[in-house]
Every structure is written in C-alpha cells, then in structure tokens.
XYZ file of N, CA, C and O in Angstrom:
540
model
N 9.264 -4.148 15.340
C 9.985 -5.276 14.812
C 9.385 -5.679 13.474
O 8.198 -5.981 13.377
N 10.171 -5.637 12.428
C 9.716 -5.968 11.084
C 9.467 -7.471 10.963
O 10.276 -8.284 11.369
N 8.319 -7.820 10.386
C 7.919 -9.211 10.215
C 7.724 -9.496 8.733
O 6.974 -8.778 8.057
N 8.380 -10.523 8.224
C 8.196 -10.928 6.831
C 6.880 -11.676 6.702
O 6.585 -12.563 7.498
N 6.091 -11.311 5.693
C 4.839 -12.023 5.466
C 4.831 -12.756 4.131
O 4.056 -13.689 3.957
N 5.674 -12.328 3.187
C 5.746 -12.990 1.887
C 7.201 -13.028 1.438
O 7.901 -12.017 1.479
N 7.630 -14.200 1.004
C 8.948 -14.354 0.383
C 8.745 -15.066 -0.944
O 8.187 -16.152 -0.995
N 9.186 -14.428 -2.004
C 9.082 -14.978 -3.345
C 10.410 -14.716 -4.028
O 11.162 -13.830 -3.607
N 10.701 -15.427 -5.086
C 12.009 -15.272 -5.728
C 12.262 -13.867 -6.263
O 13.402 -13.433 -6.336
N 11.203 -13.112 -6.624
C 11.402 -11.761 -7.151
C 10.821 -10.663 -6.267
O 10.834 -9.496 -6.648
N 10.297 -11.038 -5.074
C 9.647 -10.039 -4.243
C 9.550 -10.521 -2.794
O 9.428 -11.707 -2.533
N 9.622 -9.556 -1.880
C 9.423 -9.853 -0.468
C 8.545 -8.751 0.122
O 8.657 -7.589 -0.266
N 7.679 -9.129 1.051
C 6.814 -8.162 1.728
C 6.974 -8.364 3.227
O 6.940 -9.490 3.722
N 7.161 -7.256 3.921
C 7.261 -7.298 5.378
C 6.446 -6.139 5.939
O 6.045 -5.236 5.215
N 6.201 -6.202 7.247
C 5.461 -5.102 7.863
C 5.981 -4.830 9.265
O 6.625 -5.666 9.888
N 5.673 -3.636 9.720
C 5.986 -3.191 11.061
C 4.866 -2.233 11.456
O 4.186 -1.689 10.587
N 4.656 -2.035 12.742
C 3.646 -1.088 13.197
C 4.365 0.135 13.762
O 5.224 0.008 14.635
N 4.020 1.302 13.206
C 4.652 2.555 13.589
C 3.562 3.595 13.848
O 2.786 3.921 12.938
N 3.463 4.084 15.060
C 2.528 5.155 15.415
C 1.083 4.833 15.021
O 0.353 5.701 14.560
N 0.695 3.571 15.162
C -0.663 3.168 14.824
C -0.852 2.748 13.379
O -1.923 2.288 12.998
N 0.159 2.917 12.562
C 0.116 2.533 11.152
C 0.791 1.186 10.964
O 1.858 0.934 11.511
N 0.214 0.332 10.136
C 0.868 -0.898 9.707
C 1.608 -0.549 8.426
O 0.990 -0.290 7.389
N 2.926 -0.476 8.534
C 3.764 -0.102 7.398
C 4.138 -1.377 6.651
O 4.863 -2.223 7.168
N 3.616 -1.518 5.447
C 3.865 -2.688 4.609
C 4.902 -2.293 3.570
O 4.665 -1.413 2.744
N 6.061 -2.938 3.648
C 7.155 -2.639 2.722
C 7.231 -3.723 1.659
O 7.338 -4.910 1.971
N 7.159 -3.295 0.409
C 7.256 -4.209 -0.724
C 8.637 -4.029 -1.341
O 9.058 -2.909 -1.626
N 9.333 -5.143 -1.548
C 10.693 -5.120 -2.078
C 10.764 -6.054 -3.279
O 10.635 -7.267 -3.133
N 10.894 -5.482 -4.477
C 11.012 -6.300 -5.681
C 9.958 -5.956 -6.710
O 9.440 -4.847 -6.765
N 9.629 -6.940 -7.548
C 8.692 -6.757 -8.648
C 7.248 -6.947 -8.192
O 6.946 -7.885 -7.458
N 6.377 -6.064 -8.676
C 4.943 -6.197 -8.423
C 4.293 -6.383 -9.790
O 4.145 -5.439 -10.557
N 3.960 -7.634 -10.081
C 3.441 -7.977 -11.404
C 2.350 -9.031 -11.283
O 1.863 -9.313 -10.188
N 1.985 -9.617 -12.413
C 0.899 -10.600 -12.434
C 1.163 -11.786 -11.516
O 0.225 -12.379 -10.986
N 2.427 -12.133 -11.292
C 2.759 -13.274 -10.444
C 2.750 -12.928 -8.961
O 2.349 -13.731 -8.136
N 3.190 -11.727 -8.624
C 3.350 -11.376 -7.211
C 2.181 -10.576 -6.636
O 1.952 -10.609 -5.430
N 1.456 -9.850 -7.480
C 0.360 -9.007 -6.989
C -0.668 -9.782 -6.160
O -1.076 -9.307 -5.095
N -1.093 -10.980 -6.602
C -2.062 -11.720 -5.774
C -1.517 -12.069 -4.385
O -2.268 -12.080 -3.411
N -0.218 -12.312 -4.286
C 0.380 -12.616 -2.981
C 0.332 -11.393 -2.075
O 0.057 -11.511 -0.878
N 0.601 -10.220 -2.639
C 0.546 -8.980 -1.862
C -0.881 -8.765 -1.368
O -1.108 -8.458 -0.195
N -1.838 -8.944 -2.264
C -3.247 -8.776 -1.902
C -3.612 -9.695 -0.739
O -4.190 -9.256 0.256
N -3.271 -10.956 -0.843
C -3.594 -11.914 0.210
C -2.884 -11.574 1.521
O -3.457 -11.722 2.598
N -1.641 -11.113 1.433
C -0.898 -10.741 2.635
C -1.549 -9.581 3.373
O -1.692 -9.605 4.595
N -1.961 -8.550 2.618
C -2.606 -7.395 3.252
C -3.984 -7.780 3.778
O -4.362 -7.379 4.882
N -4.733 -8.588 3.038
C -6.045 -9.031 3.512
C -5.900 -9.801 4.820
O -6.694 -9.630 5.745
N -4.871 -10.622 4.916
C -4.632 -11.355 6.163
C -4.388 -10.381 7.321
O -4.912 -10.567 8.424
N -3.622 -9.325 7.070
C -3.376 -8.321 8.111
C -4.677 -7.622 8.511
O -4.925 -7.388 9.692
N -5.515 -7.297 7.519
C -6.814 -6.675 7.815
C -7.651 -7.633 8.656
O -8.250 -7.232 9.655
N -7.660 -8.900 8.275
C -8.431 -9.895 9.018
C -7.916 -10.071 10.451
O -8.665 -10.447 11.343
N -6.626 -9.780 10.663
C -6.043 -9.860 12.008
C -6.311 -8.602 12.829
O -5.919 -8.520 13.987
N -6.954 -7.602 12.215
C -7.318 -6.402 12.964
C -6.567 -5.142 12.602
O -6.857 -4.068 13.141
N -5.615 -5.214 11.698
C -4.909 -4.007 11.249
C -5.871 -3.193 10.387
O -6.599 -3.755 9.572
N -5.890 -1.889 10.567
C -6.836 -1.038 9.836
C -6.170 0.094 9.062
O -6.710 0.544 8.060
N -5.076 0.584 9.547
C -4.457 1.775 8.964
C -3.093 1.403 8.400
O -2.218 0.937 9.124
N -2.945 1.606 7.088
C -1.773 1.115 6.377
C -0.998 2.218 5.684
O -1.569 3.167 5.162
N 0.323 2.039 5.688
C 1.222 2.794 4.825
C 1.849 1.751 3.920
O 2.457 0.790 4.391
N 1.680 1.911 2.626
C 2.273 1.005 1.649
C 3.563 1.633 1.153
O 3.547 2.644 0.447
N 4.688 1.071 1.571
C 6.007 1.585 1.220
C 6.476 0.922 -0.071
O 6.747 -0.274 -0.102
N 6.567 1.714 -1.133
C 6.961 1.196 -2.445
C 8.397 1.582 -2.811
O 8.790 1.478 -3.966
N 9.167 2.000 -1.835
C 10.522 2.485 -2.082
C 11.474 1.466 -2.677
O 12.457 1.835 -3.316
N 11.200 0.187 -2.475
C 12.086 -0.852 -2.999
C 11.450 -1.633 -4.149
O 11.927 -2.714 -4.504
N 10.385 -1.092 -4.714
C 9.736 -1.749 -5.846
C 10.567 -1.460 -7.101
O 10.793 -0.309 -7.453
N 11.010 -2.519 -7.744
C 11.861 -2.382 -8.931
C 11.062 -2.372 -10.222
O 11.530 -1.880 -11.246
N 9.855 -2.917 -10.184
C 8.994 -2.983 -11.369
C 7.556 -3.101 -10.912
O 7.263 -3.798 -9.947
N 6.658 -2.400 -11.615
C 5.225 -2.532 -11.331
C 4.474 -2.447 -12.645
O 4.718 -1.546 -13.446
N 3.549 -3.381 -12.854
C 2.710 -3.334 -14.043
C 1.270 -3.031 -13.636
O 1.001 -2.685 -12.481
N 0.344 -3.188 -14.576
C -1.055 -2.863 -14.294
C -1.639 -3.755 -13.206
O -2.529 -3.336 -12.466
N -1.134 -4.968 -13.074
C -1.596 -5.849 -11.990
C -1.202 -5.265 -10.638
O -1.925 -5.423 -9.660
N -0.066 -4.610 -10.572
C 0.358 -3.947 -9.341
C -0.593 -2.829 -8.955
O -0.977 -2.698 -7.791
N -0.985 -2.026 -9.945
C -1.962 -0.973 -9.674
C -3.294 -1.578 -9.254
O -3.952 -1.087 -8.337
N -3.657 -2.671 -9.906
C -4.910 -3.343 -9.565
C -4.932 -3.857 -8.140
O -5.957 -3.786 -7.460
N -3.792 -4.365 -7.669
C -3.751 -4.875 -6.300
C -3.866 -3.720 -5.302
O -4.473 -3.883 -4.244
N -3.329 -2.559 -5.639
C -3.480 -1.403 -4.750
C -4.958 -1.025 -4.636
O -5.464 -0.763 -3.544
N -5.670 -1.027 -5.750
C -7.103 -0.732 -5.723
C -7.849 -1.796 -4.904
O -8.698 -1.464 -4.072
N -7.501 -3.068 -5.100
C -8.173 -4.154 -4.377
C -7.963 -4.038 -2.866
O -8.915 -4.193 -2.097
N -6.725 -3.749 -2.449
C -6.495 -3.649 -1.005
C -7.126 -2.380 -0.444
O -7.580 -2.370 0.692
N -7.201 -1.333 -1.261
C -7.871 -0.109 -0.814
C -9.336 -0.396 -0.512
O -9.865 0.024 0.517
N -9.974 -1.136 -1.396
C -11.384 -1.478 -1.180
C -11.561 -2.293 0.101
O -12.483 -2.054 0.877
N -10.689 -3.253 0.331
C -10.798 -4.089 1.532
C -10.564 -3.256 2.793
O -11.291 -3.393 3.781
N -9.564 -2.398 2.766
C -9.283 -1.539 3.920
C -10.474 -0.607 4.167
O -10.889 -0.400 5.310
N -11.031 -0.078 3.087
C -12.180 0.822 3.213
C -13.363 0.124 3.867
O -14.065 0.704 4.693
N -13.602 -1.131 3.503
C -14.706 -1.897 4.090
C -14.580 -2.003 5.606
O -15.576 -2.176 6.304
N -13.360 -1.895 6.111
C -13.110 -2.006 7.549
C -12.826 -0.636 8.183
O -12.234 -0.559 9.252
N -13.250 0.429 7.489
C -13.106 1.807 7.972
C -11.670 2.158 8.305
O -11.395 2.873 9.265
N -10.756 1.659 7.491
C -9.346 1.942 7.688
C -8.857 3.054 6.780
O -9.651 3.780 6.174
N -7.551 3.172 6.711
C -6.954 4.193 5.872
C -5.693 3.645 5.219
O -5.102 2.676 5.689
N -5.316 4.282 4.110
C -4.143 3.860 3.349
C -3.398 5.074 2.850
O -3.995 5.985 2.270
N -2.106 5.069 3.103
C -1.198 6.069 2.555
C -0.119 5.326 1.790
O 0.228 4.207 2.140
N 0.386 5.957 0.757
C 1.441 5.350 -0.046
C 2.695 6.191 0.136
O 2.632 7.421 0.145
N 3.840 5.511 0.291
C 5.081 6.229 0.598
C 6.243 5.749 -0.266
O 6.238 4.629 -0.778
N 7.234 6.623 -0.368
C 8.528 6.324 -0.990
C 8.395 5.852 -2.432
O 9.064 4.921 -2.861
N 7.553 6.527 -3.183
C 7.310 6.136 -4.563
C 8.362 6.781 -5.461
O 8.555 7.991 -5.429
N 9.034 5.968 -6.264
C 10.053 6.487 -7.180
C 9.388 7.320 -8.277
O 8.181 7.209 -8.521
N 10.188 8.118 -8.958
C 9.680 8.916 -10.066
C 9.055 8.066 -11.156
O 8.028 8.418 -11.736
N 9.650 6.918 -11.402
C 9.134 6.007 -12.428
C 7.746 5.496 -12.037
O 6.832 5.450 -12.862
N 7.568 5.125 -10.761
C 6.259 4.650 -10.310
C 5.241 5.783 -10.241
O 4.064 5.572 -10.529
N 5.698 6.983 -9.873
C 4.780 8.129 -9.866
C 4.207 8.359 -11.259
O 3.033 8.705 -11.408
N 5.039 8.153 -12.266
C 4.581 8.316 -13.643
C 3.468 7.311 -13.956
O 2.485 7.642 -14.604
N 3.611 6.089 -13.461
C 2.571 5.068 -13.654
C 1.283 5.501 -12.953
O 0.195 5.383 -13.507
N 1.424 6.039 -11.728
C 0.246 6.540 -11.007
C -0.391 7.691 -11.780
O -1.614 7.784 -11.872
N 0.426 8.574 -12.350
C -0.093 9.695 -13.136
C -0.834 9.212 -14.378
O -1.959 9.635 -14.655
N -0.200 8.329 -15.142
C -0.790 7.839 -16.391
C -2.095 7.088 -16.158
O -2.999 7.133 -16.994
N -2.195 6.420 -15.010
C -3.405 5.654 -14.699
C -4.500 6.528 -14.090
O -5.628 6.076 -13.920
N -4.156 7.745 -13.705
C -5.116 8.626 -13.046
C -5.275 8.338 -11.564
O -6.137 8.909 -10.901
N -4.424 7.459 -11.024
C -4.556 7.067 -9.614
C -3.858 8.010 -8.646
O -4.149 7.977 -7.451
N -2.961 8.836 -9.135
C -2.186 9.692 -8.212
C -3.087 10.595 -7.379
O -2.836 10.806 -6.190
N -4.131 11.114 -7.972
C -5.012 12.033 -7.254
C -5.930 11.326 -6.264
O -6.571 11.971 -5.449
N -5.998 10.000 -6.326
C -6.879 9.249 -5.429
C -6.203 8.818 -4.140
O -6.867 8.293 -3.251
N -4.900 9.025 -4.045
C -4.149 8.541 -2.882
C -3.330 9.653 -2.242
O -2.908 10.591 -2.907
N -3.112 9.481 -0.945
C -2.177 10.342 -0.229
C -0.796 9.719 -0.420
O -0.548 8.616 0.069
N 0.064 10.403 -1.158
C 1.394 9.879 -1.444
C 2.413 10.750 -0.720
O 2.405 11.973 -0.851
N 3.273 10.091 0.058
C 4.265 10.776 0.881
C 5.679 10.429 0.407
O 5.911 9.325 -0.074
N 6.616 11.361 0.597
C 7.995 11.108 0.174
C 8.683 9.980 0.951
O 9.600 9.352 0.439
N 8.241 9.735 2.190
C 8.876 8.695 3.011
C 7.851 8.079 3.945
O 6.801 8.670 4.221
N 8.185 6.887 4.459
C 7.291 6.255 5.432
C 7.250 7.052 6.726
O 6.219 7.112 7.384
N 8.371 7.666 7.078
C 8.408 8.470 8.300
C 7.387 9.604 8.225
O 6.665 9.866 9.196
N 7.310 10.256 7.077
C 6.342 11.339 6.912
C 4.910 10.805 6.868
O 3.994 11.409 7.416
N 4.712 9.661 6.227
C 3.371 9.079 6.126
C 2.845 8.652 7.487
O 1.653 8.762 7.763
N 3.725 8.162 8.348
C 3.310 7.648 9.660
C 3.510 8.661 10.782
O 3.328 8.329 11.949
N 3.851 9.882 10.431
C 4.157 10.899 11.446
C 2.959 11.202 12.331
O 3.076 11.293 13.545
N 1.778 11.354 11.734
C 0.589 11.623 12.542
C -0.211 10.340 12.698
O -0.245 9.500 11.797
N -0.830 10.187 13.841
C -1.625 8.978 14.114
C -2.802 8.910 13.144
O -3.330 9.938 12.726
N -3.226 7.708 12.781
C -4.329 7.561 11.823
C -5.671 7.953 12.418
O -5.861 7.921 13.623
N -6.587 8.309 11.519
C -7.965 8.569 11.926
C -8.862 7.627 11.136
O -8.600 7.338 9.972
N -9.912 7.145 11.753
C -10.802 6.178 11.116
C -11.543 6.793 9.948
O -11.882 7.977 9.961
N -11.791 5.948 8.969
C -12.660 6.337 7.875
C -12.089 7.295 6.862
O -12.842 7.923 6.129
N -10.774 7.418 6.763
C -10.234 8.374 5.798
C -10.469 7.925 4.356
O -10.309 8.706 3.436
N -10.882 6.682 4.155
C -11.202 6.203 2.809
C -12.708 6.207 2.544
O -13.170 5.664 1.555
N -13.466 6.842 3.424
C -14.924 6.819 3.310
C -15.407 7.359 1.972
O -16.419 6.917 1.448
N -14.693 8.305 1.405
C -15.102 8.912 0.140
C -14.143 8.563 -0.991
O -14.082 9.258 -1.986
N -13.386 7.480 -0.838
C -12.431 7.080 -1.855
C -13.175 6.650 -3.105
O -14.204 6.004 -3.002
N -12.733 6.916 -4.289
C -11.521 7.682 -4.565
C -11.774 9.180 -4.386
O -12.841 9.674 -4.683
N -10.777 9.840 -3.888
C -10.853 11.278 -3.660
C -9.537 11.925 -4.028
O -8.540 11.264 -4.181
N -9.572 13.218 -4.139
C -8.343 13.950 -4.454
C -7.439 13.943 -3.222
O -7.885 14.109 -2.116
N -6.171 13.793 -3.459
C -5.180 13.805 -2.388
C -5.042 15.210 -1.838
O -5.131 16.178 -2.579
N -4.790 15.288 -0.536
C -4.601 16.601 0.079
C -3.132 16.929 0.252
O -2.781 17.949 0.794
N -2.248 16.034 -0.188
C -0.812 16.301 -0.037
C -0.171 16.650 -1.340
O -0.696 16.594 -2.374
C-alpha cells in the first residue's frame, strides 16, 4: 500500500515496501526547495527502521545539483545503518546529469522499480560506497 510522506506544490513523495525494499517514488521537481524535504522524509523512514531503498525517479520532471546532493546525503545516512540503495526509472535527461556529475558509476541504476526490487536486499551493500555499479 503506497503511503504519501511529502506533499508540496511542485513535488510529492510516497513509498511502498516491495520484496524487502522500501520503494520511494518522487514525483515532480527536485530542487533547492524540495530536496531538503526528500532528505528529511527518507531519514524519517530510516529512523523508523527501513534499511533497503529503491529511489524511483521515473516521475521526476526536473533535478538540479541540490537533487544530486540529496541523493548523496541519503546514501550516507542509509550507509550508516548498513542499508542499501538502488535507483530506478531514471530518464535519459537525468542519466545525463548522473553522467556529468560522475555519480552514475557510484550507484546501481535499474530501468524499472520492478527490476530493482526483484531480488531481496542484502545488508551492507553500501559498505564500500562510492563504488562502481555492477549493472
């Protein structure tokens, strides 16, 4: 059952648990105004005991450097709790941002959330982050 955790005029964030993964879906703009809300929302989920995340960016219409920064910030927090993070449904435009920033090789990026959550998570996959992606 999908649960909304953030509602903003230009962005909404919801999550669901699939096969042991907390799938966080971001819908809208990820910028200087919304990135801190996303960070706080994911930190709250980590504090509630969620450890393994799929960040679904399929409905992200815009992302700036603050958006990339929030991904790094939540990665660090998840890593501190021996969790894991996969990124899914990234548009070609966003992939280009990941490429230009050098972040693409540090994350496991999947074409869809279904593929990202297909196998059950294993603890500590961020132990050596940043690392080269195996996908």
